[in-house]
Coordinates of C-alpha atoms in Angstrom, one line a residue:
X1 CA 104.3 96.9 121.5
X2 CA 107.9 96.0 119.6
X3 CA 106.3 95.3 116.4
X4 CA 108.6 94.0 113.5
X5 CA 107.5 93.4 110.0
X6 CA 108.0 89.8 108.5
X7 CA 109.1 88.6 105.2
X8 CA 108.9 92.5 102.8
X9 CA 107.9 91.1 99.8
X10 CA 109.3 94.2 97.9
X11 CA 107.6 97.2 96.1
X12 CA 103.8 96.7 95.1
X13 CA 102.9 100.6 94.8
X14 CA 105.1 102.4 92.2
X15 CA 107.8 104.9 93.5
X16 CA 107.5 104.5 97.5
X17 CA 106.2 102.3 100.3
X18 CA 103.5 99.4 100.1
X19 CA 100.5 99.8 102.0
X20 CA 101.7 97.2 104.1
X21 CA 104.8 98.6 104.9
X22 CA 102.9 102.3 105.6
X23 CA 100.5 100.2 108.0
X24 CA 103.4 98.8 110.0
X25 CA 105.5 102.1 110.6
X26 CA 101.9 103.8 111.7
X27 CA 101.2 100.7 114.2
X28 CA 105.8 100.9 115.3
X29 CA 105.9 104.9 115.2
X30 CA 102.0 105.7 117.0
X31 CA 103.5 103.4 120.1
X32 CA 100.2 101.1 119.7
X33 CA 99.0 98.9 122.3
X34 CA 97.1 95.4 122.3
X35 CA 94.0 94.9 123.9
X36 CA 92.4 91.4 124.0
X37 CA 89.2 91.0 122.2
X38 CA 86.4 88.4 122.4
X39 CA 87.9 85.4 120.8
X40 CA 86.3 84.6 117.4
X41 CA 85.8 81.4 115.7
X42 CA 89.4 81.3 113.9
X43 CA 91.2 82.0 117.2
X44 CA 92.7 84.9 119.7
X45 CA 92.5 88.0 118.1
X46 CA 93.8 91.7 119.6
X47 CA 93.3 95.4 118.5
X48 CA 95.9 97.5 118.3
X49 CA 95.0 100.8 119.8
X50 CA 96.4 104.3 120.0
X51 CA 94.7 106.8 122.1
X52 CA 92.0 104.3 122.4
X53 CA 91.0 104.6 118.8
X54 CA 91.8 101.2 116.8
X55 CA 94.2 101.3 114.5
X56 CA 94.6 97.5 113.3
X57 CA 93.9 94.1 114.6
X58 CA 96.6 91.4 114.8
X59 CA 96.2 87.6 114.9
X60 CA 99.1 85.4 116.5
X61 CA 99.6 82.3 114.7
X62 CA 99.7 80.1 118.0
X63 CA 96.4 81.3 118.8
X64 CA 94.5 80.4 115.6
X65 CA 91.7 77.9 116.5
X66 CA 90.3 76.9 113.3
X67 CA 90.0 73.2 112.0
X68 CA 90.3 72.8 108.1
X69 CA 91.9 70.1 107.3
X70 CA 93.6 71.6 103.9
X71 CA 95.2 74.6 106.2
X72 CA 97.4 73.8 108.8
X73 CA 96.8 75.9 112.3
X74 CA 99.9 78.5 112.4
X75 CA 99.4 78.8 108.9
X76 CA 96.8 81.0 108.6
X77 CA 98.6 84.5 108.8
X78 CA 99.9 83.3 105.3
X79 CA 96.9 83.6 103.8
X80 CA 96.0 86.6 105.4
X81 CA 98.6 88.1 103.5
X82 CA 98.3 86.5 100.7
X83 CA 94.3 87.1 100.2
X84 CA 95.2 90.5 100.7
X85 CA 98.1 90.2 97.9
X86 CA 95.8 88.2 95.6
X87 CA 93.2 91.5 95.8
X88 CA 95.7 94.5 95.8
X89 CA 97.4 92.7 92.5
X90 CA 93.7 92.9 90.7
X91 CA 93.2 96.8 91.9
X92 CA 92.0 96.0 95.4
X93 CA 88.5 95.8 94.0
X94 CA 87.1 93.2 96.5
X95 CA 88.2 95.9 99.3
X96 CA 90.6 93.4 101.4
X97 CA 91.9 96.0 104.3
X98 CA 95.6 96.2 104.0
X99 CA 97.5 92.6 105.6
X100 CA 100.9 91.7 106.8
X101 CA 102.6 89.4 108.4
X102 CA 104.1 90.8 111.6
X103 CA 105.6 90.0 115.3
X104 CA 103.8 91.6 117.6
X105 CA 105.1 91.7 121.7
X106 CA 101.9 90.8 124.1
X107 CA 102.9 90.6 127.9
X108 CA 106.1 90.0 127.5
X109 CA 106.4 87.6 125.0
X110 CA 107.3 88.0 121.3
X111 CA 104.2 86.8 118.7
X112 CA 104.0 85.9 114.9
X113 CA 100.7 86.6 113.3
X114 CA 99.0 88.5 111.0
X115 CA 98.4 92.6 111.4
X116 CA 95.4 93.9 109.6
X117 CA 93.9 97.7 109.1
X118 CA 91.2 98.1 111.2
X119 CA 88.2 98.8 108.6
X120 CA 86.4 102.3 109.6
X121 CA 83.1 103.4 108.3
X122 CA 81.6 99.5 109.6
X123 CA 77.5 99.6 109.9
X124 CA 77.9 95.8 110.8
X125 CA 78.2 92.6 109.6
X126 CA 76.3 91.7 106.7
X127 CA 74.5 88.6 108.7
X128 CA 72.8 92.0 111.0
X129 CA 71.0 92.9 107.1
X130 CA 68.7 91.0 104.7
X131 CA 70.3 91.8 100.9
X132 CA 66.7 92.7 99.4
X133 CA 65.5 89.9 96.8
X134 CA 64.1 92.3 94.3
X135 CA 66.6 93.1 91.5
X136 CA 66.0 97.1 91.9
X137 CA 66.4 97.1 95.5
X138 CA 69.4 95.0 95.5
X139 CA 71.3 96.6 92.8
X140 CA 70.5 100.1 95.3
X141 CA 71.6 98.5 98.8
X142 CA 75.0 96.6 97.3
X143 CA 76.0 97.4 93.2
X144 CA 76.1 94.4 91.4
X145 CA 79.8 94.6 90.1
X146 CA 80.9 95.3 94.1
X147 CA 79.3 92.0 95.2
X148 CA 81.1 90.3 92.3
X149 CA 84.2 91.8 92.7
X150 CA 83.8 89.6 96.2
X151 CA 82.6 86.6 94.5
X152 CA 85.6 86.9 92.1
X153 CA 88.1 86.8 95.2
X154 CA 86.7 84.5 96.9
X155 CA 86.6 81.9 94.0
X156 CA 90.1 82.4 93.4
X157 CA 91.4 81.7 96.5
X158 CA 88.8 78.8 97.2
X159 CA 87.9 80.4 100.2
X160 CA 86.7 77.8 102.9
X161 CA 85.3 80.1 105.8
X162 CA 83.4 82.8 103.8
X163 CA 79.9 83.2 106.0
X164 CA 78.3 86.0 106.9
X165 CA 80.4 86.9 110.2
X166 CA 83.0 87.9 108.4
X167 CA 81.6 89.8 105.6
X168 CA 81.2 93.9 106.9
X169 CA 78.8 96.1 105.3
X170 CA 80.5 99.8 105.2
X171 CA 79.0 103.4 104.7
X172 CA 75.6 104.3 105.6
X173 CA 74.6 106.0 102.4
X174 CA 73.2 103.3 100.0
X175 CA 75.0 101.7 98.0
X176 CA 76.8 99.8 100.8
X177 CA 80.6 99.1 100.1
X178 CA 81.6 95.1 101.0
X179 CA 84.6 94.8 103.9
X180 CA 85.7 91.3 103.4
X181 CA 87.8 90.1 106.3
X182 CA 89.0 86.8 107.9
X183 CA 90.9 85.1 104.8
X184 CA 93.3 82.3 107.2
X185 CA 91.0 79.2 105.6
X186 CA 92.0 79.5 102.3
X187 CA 94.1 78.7 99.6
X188 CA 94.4 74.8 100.4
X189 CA 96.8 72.5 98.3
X190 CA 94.8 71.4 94.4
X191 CA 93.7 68.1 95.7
X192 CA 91.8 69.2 98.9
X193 CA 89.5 71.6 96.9
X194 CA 86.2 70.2 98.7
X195 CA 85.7 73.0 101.8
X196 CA 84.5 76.4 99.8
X197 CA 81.9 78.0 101.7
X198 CA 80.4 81.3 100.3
X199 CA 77.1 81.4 102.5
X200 CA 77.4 85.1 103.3
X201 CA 76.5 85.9 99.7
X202 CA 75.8 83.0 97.6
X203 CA 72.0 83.6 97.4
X204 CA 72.2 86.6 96.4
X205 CA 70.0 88.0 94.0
X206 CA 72.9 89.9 91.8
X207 CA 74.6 87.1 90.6
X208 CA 71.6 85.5 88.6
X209 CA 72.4 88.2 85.5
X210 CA 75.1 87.9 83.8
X211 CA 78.4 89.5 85.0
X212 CA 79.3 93.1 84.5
X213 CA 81.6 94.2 81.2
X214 CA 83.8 95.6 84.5
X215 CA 83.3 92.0 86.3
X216 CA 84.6 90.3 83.2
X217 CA 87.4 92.7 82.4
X218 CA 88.7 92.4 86.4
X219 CA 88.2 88.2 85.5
X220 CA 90.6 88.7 82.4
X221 CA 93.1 91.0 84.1
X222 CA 93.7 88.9 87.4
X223 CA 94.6 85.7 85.2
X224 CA 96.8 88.2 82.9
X225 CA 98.6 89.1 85.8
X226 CA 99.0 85.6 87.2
X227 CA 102.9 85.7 87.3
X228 CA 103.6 88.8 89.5
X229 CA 100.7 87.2 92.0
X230 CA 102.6 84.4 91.8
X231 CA 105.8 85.5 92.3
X232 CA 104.5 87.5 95.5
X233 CA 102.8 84.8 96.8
X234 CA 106.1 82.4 96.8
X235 CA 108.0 85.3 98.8
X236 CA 105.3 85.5 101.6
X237 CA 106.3 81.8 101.9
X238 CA 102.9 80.3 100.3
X239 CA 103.4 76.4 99.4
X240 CA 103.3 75.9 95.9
X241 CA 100.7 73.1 95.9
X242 CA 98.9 76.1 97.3
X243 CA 99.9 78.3 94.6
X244 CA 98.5 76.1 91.7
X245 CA 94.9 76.4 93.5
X246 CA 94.8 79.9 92.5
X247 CA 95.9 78.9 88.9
X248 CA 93.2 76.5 89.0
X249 CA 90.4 79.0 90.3
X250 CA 91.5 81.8 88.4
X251 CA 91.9 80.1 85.2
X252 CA 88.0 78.9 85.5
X253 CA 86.8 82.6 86.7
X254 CA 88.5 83.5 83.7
X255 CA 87.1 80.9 80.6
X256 CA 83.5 81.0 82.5
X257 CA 83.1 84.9 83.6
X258 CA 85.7 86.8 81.3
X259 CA 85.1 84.7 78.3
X260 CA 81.9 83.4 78.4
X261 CA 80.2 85.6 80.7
X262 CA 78.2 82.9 82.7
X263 CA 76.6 84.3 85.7
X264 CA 78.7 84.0 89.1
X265 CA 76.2 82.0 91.3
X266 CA 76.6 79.1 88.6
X267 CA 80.3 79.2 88.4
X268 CA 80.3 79.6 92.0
X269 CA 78.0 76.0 92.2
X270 CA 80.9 74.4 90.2
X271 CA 83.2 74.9 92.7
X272 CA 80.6 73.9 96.0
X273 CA 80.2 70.4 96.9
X274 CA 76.7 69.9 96.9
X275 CA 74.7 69.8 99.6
X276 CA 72.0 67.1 98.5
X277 CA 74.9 64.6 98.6
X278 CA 76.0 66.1 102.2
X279 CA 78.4 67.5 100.8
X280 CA 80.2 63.7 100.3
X281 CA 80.7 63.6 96.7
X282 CA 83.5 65.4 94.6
X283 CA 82.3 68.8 93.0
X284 CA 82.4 69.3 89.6
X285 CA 85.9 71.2 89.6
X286 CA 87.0 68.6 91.7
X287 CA 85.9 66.3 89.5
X288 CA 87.9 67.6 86.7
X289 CA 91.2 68.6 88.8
X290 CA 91.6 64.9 89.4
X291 CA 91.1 63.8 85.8
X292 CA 93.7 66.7 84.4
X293 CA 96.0 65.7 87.4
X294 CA 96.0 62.0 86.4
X295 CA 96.8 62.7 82.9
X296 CA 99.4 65.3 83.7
X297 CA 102.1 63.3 85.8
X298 CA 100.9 63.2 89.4
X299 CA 99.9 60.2 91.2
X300 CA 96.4 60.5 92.4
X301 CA 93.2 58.6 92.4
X302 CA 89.4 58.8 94.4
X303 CA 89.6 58.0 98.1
X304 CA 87.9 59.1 100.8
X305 CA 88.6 61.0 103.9
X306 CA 88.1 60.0 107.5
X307 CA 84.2 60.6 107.4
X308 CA 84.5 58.3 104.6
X309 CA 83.6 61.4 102.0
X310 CA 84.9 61.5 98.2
X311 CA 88.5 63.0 98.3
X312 CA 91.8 63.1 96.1
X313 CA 94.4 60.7 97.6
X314 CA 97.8 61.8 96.4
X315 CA 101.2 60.8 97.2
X316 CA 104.5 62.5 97.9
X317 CA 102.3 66.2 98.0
X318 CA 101.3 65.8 94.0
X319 CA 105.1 65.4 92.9
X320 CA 105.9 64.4 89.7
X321 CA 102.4 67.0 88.4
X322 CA 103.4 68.9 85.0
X323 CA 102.3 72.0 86.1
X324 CA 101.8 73.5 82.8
X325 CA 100.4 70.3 81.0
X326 CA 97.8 70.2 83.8
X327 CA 96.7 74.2 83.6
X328 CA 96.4 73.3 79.8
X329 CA 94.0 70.6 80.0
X330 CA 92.0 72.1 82.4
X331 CA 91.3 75.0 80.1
X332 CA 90.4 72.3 77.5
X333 CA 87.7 71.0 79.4
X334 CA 86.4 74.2 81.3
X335 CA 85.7 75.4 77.4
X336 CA 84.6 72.9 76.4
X337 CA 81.9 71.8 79.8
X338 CA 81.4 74.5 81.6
X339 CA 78.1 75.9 79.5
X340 CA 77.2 72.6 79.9
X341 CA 77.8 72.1 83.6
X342 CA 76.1 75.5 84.3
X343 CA 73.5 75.3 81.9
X344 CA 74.3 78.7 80.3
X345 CA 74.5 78.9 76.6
X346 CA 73.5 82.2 75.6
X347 CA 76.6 83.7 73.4
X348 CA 78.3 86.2 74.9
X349 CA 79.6 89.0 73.9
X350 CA 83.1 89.1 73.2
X351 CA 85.3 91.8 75.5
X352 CA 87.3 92.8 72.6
X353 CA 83.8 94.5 70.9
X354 CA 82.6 95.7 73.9
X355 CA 85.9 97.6 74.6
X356 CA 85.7 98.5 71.0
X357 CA 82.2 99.8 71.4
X358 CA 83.4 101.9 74.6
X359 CA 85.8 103.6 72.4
X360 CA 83.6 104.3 69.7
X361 CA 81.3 106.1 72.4
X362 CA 84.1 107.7 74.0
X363 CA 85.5 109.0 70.8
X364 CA 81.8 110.2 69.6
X365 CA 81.5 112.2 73.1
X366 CA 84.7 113.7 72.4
X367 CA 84.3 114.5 68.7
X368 CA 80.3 116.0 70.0
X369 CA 81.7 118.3 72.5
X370 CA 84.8 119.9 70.3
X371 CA 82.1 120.4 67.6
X372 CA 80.0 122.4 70.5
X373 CA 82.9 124.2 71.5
X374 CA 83.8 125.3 68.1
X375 CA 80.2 126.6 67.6
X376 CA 80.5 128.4 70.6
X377 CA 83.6 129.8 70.0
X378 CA 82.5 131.3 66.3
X379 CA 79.4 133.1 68.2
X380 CA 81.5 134.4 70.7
X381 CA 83.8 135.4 67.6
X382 CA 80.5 136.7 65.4
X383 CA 79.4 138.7 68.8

């Protein structure tokens, strides 16, 4: 097919091409071909094939099919990319296969979408396998700090369409790696927080320990490296209402897993609607958004949608929201309730010892084997 990449967003890797930029001149130069697969619950999709072996899937924009109200249809390829962005700019530790925007010809006619690597090494989707309930057994079929590496993504983004047919389960040999694909619900606008769905992994028994020292540090580096995610996200043409989700999400992964180390399952439950309520009333960060919002400039209030459910009315698209006075609050009150809110008060400890600590180990295992080395070195002298 003529395949044209859209809207470079500039160097990501240091000192040569991005991934996305190597996956589009291996789909151009390999003279790939589409082939139709089954439709799946977003919309069309097609592999891109060369020599019958697939290469990469693409997803045209006029064929998505899914109905979110926060996300509108066409606008899905976006995300796509910028999931994918959001990941590779925190060390690609959720696994998101390499994304793009892209124009793919199909029978003629030119289509926009969404290219994606086609993810080898698949034993299925995770829905095909039963994530064992014992601790032990768990920790041996998917490591802890891979499943919250996914959890961490897929708060961040508020991802809306997170079940378990879009979740792969890679390599045979135990542990299983996580292949997280499908990312076009996502990232909706601050006030229409209410959708997240994380069903392909929210009972899982991993997240009822507290998160990983490597969980919290990956918490504390994606909000550290907030600007350049941001900056990349505005080039792939993400709205900026859109944008300040991710502030929002990241900003409480960070207080509540990098700070105060709160298991993900409960921070997870802060961003669900619950389900007692059918899923009718505000959720707790909602909750909060709107307060902060209120105080910070934007005119908003409680409504309800067109099921007659809780929502966030707001006019002109949040204008007039202080951006910064908002974020600032939020922090406020995410210290100050989310132990509360999650019923987690045990006192963490901070990251700054536990880095410390690392070194001191480090530097002991260092100082332990030049001392053996020496020793051996004043035999082999003696000898």
């Amino acid at each position: 097919p003529v395949l044209t990449r859209r809207g470079t967003v500039g160097k990501v890797l240091p000192g040569g091409k991005t991934n996305r930029e190597a996956l589009m001149e291996q789909v151009h130069e390999d003279g790939a071909h589409p082939v139709n697969l089954d439709a799946g619950q977003t919309g069309t999709v097609y592999a891109l094939e060369v020599g019958g072996e697939k290469i990469a899937v693409f997803k045209p924009a006029q064929g998505e099919q899914f109905s979110r109200k926060s996300v509108p249809t066409g606008q899905g390829c976006i995300r796509e990319e910028a999931a994918y962005l959001v990941d590779r700019l925190s060390d690609s530790r959720a696994g998101v296969p390499v994304t793009s925007r892209a124009s793919i010809e199909v029978d003629g006619k030119t289509l926009e979408g969404s290219v994606q690597k086609f993810v080898g090494d698949v034993i299925g989707f995770i829905e095909d396998f039963a994530m064992p309930r014992d601790p032990e057994r768990a920790e041996e079929f998917v490591r802890q700090e891979d499943a919250e590496a996914l959890a961490l993504l897929d708060m961040r983004v508020l991802n809306m369409d997170r079940h378990t047919g879009n979740l792969l389960l890679l390599r045979r040999e135990k542990p299983h790696g996580l292949g997280p694909i499908d990312h076009g619900c996502c990232l909706p606008p601050w006030w229409m927080l209410g959708e997240a769905i994380y069903d392909a992994w929210i009972d899982w028994v991993q997240f009822k320990s507290p998160p990983k020292e490597t969980t919290r540090r990956l918490a504390a580096y994606a909000h550290e490296n907030m600007e350049m995610t941001m900056k990349l996200l505005r080039e792939v043409g993400l709205p900026e209402e859109c944008i300040v989700t991710l502030q929002v999400c990241t900003l409480l992964v960070k207080v509540a897993i990098a700070d105060l180390a709160i298991p993900v399952v409960r921070v997870a439950k802060l961003i669900l609607r619950d389900e007692d309520s059918g899923f009718a009333e505000l959720s707790w960060l909602e909750t909060n958004v709107l307060d902060a919002a209120a105080k910070a400039g934007a005119k908003c209030r409680m409504g309800e949608d067109d099921r007659g459910d809780q929502a966030i009315d707001v006019d002109d698209r949040g204008e007039g929201l202080d951006v910064k006075a908002f974020l600032a609050d939020l922090e406020k009150a995410f210290r100050k309730e989310v132990p509360k809110a999650t019923e987690w008060c045990a006192a963490p400890v901070p990251l700054e010892l536990l880095e410390a600590m690392a070194k001191q180990v480090e530097a002991a295992a260092k100082a332990a084997a030049e001392a053996e080395a020496a020793v051996a070195a004043a035999g082999a002298e003696a000898e």
